[in-house]
PDB file of C-alpha atoms in Angstrom:
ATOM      1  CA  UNK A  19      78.289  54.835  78.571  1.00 51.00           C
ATOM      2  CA  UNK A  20      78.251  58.212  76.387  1.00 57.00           C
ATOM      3  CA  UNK A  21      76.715  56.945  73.453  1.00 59.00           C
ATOM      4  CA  UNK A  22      79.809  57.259  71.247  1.00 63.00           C
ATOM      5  CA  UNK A  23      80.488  54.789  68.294  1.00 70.00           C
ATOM      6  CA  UNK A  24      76.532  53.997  67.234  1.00 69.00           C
ATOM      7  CA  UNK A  25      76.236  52.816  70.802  1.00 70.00           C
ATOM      8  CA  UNK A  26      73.147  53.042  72.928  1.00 75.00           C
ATOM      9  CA  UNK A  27      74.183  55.640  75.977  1.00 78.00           C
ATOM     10  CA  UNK A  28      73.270  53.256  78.857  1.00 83.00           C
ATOM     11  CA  UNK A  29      74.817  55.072  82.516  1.00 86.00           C
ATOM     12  CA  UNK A  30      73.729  51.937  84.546  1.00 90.00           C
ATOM     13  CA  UNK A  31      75.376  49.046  82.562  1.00 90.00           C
ATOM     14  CA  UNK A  32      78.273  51.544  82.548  1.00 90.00           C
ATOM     15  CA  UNK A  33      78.123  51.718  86.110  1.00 94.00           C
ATOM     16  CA  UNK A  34      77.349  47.563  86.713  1.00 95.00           C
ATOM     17  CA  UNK A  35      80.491  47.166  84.523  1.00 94.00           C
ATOM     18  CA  UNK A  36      82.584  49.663  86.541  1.00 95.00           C
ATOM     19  CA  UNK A  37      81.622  48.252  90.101  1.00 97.00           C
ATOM     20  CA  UNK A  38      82.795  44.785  88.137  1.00 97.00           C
ATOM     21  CA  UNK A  39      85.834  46.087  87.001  1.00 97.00           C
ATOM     22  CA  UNK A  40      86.809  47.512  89.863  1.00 97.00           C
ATOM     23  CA  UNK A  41      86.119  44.516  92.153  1.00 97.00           C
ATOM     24  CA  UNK A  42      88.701  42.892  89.675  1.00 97.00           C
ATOM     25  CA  UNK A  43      91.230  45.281  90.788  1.00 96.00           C
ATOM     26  CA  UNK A  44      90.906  47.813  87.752  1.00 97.00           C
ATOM     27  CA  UNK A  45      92.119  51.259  89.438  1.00 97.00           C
ATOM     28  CA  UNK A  46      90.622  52.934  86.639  1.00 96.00           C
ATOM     29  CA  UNK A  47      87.499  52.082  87.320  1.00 97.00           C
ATOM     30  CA  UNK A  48      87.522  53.142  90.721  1.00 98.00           C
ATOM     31  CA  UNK A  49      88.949  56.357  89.424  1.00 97.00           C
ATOM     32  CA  UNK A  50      85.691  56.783  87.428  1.00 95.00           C
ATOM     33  CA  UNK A  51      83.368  55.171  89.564  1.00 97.00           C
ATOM     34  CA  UNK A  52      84.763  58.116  92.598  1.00 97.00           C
ATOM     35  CA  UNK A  53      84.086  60.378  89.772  1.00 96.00           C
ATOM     36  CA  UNK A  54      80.985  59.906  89.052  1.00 95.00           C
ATOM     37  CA  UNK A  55      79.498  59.728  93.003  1.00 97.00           C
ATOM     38  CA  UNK A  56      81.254  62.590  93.684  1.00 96.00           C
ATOM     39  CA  UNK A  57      79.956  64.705  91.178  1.00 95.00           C
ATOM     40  CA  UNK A  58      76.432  63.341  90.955  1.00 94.00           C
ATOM     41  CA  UNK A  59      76.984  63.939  87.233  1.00 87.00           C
ATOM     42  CA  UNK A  60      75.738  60.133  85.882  1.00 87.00           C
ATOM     43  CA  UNK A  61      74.069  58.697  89.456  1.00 94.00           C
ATOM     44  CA  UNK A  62      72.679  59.846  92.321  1.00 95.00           C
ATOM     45  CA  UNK A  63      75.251  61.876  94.365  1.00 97.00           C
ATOM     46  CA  UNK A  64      77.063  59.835  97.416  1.00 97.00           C
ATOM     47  CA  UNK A  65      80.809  61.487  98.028  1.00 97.00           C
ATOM     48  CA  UNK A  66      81.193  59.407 100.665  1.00 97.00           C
ATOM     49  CA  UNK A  67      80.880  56.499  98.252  1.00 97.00           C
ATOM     50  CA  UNK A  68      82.723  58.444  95.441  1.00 97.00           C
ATOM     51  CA  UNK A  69      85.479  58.998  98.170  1.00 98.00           C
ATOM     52  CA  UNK A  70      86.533  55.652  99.406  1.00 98.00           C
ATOM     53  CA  UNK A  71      86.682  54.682  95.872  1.00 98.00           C
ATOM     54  CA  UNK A  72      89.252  57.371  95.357  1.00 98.00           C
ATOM     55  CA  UNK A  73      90.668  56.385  98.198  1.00 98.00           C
ATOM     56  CA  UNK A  74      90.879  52.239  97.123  1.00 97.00           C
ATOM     57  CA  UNK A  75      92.723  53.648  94.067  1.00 97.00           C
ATOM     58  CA  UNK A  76      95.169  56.062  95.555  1.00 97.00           C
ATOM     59  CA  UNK A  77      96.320  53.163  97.862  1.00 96.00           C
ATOM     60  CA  UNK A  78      97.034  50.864  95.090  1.00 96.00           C
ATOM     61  CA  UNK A  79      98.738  53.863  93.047  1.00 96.00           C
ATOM     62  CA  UNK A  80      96.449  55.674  90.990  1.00 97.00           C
ATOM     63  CA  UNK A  81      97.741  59.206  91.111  1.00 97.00           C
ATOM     64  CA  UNK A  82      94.620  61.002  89.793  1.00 97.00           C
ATOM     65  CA  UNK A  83      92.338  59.308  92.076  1.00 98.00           C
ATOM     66  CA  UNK A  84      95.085  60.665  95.085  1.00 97.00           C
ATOM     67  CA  UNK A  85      94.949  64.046  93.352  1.00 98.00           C
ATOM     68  CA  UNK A  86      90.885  64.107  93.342  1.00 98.00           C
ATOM     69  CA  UNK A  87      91.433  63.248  97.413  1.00 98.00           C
ATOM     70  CA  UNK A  88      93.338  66.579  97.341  1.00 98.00           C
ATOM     71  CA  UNK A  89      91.072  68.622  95.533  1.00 97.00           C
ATOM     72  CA  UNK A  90      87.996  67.265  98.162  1.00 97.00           C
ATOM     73  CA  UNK A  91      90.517  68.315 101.023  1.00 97.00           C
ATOM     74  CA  UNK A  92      91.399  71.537  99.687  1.00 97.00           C
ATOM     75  CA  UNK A  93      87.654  72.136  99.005  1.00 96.00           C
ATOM     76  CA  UNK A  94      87.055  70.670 102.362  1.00 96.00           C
ATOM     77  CA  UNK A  95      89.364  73.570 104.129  1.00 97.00           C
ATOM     78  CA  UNK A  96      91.930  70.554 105.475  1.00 97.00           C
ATOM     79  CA  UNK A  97      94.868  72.521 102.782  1.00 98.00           C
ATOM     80  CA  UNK A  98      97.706  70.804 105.081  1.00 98.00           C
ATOM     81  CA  UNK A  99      96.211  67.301 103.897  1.00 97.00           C
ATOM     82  CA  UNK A 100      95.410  68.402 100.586  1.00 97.00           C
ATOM     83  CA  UNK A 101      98.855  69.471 100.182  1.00 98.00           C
ATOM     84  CA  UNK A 102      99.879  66.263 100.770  1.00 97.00           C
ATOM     85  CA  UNK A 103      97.721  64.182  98.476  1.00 97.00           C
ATOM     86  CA  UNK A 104      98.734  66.436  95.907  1.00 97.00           C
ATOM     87  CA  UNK A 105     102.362  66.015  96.279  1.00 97.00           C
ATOM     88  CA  UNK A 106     101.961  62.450  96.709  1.00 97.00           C
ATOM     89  CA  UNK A 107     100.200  62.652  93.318  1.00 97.00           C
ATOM     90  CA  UNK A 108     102.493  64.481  91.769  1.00 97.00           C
ATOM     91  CA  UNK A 109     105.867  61.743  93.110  1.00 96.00           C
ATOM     92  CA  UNK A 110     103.500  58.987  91.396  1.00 93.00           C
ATOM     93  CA  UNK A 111     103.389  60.826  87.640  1.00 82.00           C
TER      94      UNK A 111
END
């Protein structure tokens, strides 16, 4: 979706083929998908949205989307739960 290689940057085919991936069970793709709701960077901002992707991922093992959980917790001012995701993060690598 950046553009790179000659390619036309295109966020919204980027996105469709993210929301496909990860209905296929790619846990990357949530990982980015969370990403980029969260941070409002490439769509319109929805953390709640952004969030339970995260939260899809870190269930089926993804440790950075279960450190990103953290970090909204610690930002959130829950550090007893944020603690947690991030060791749980850091057991899965």
């Amino acid at each position: 979706f950046q553009g790179r290689l000659g390619l036309t940057k295109d966020v919204s085919r980027a996105i469709e083929l993210w929301t496909e991936a990860a209905d296929l069970g790619s846990l990357e793709a949530h990982c980015r998908l969370g990403l980029a709701y969260c941070t409002g960077n490439v769509v319109e901002e929805d953390k709640p949205r952004g969030i339970h992707y995260w939260q899809q991922a870190a269930l089926k093992g993804n440790a950075q989307s279960r450190h990103n959980l953290g970090a909204v917790e610690n930002i959130n001012g829950n550090h007893q739960l944020a603690a947690q995701h991030y060791m749980i993060s850091a057991k899965m690598g």
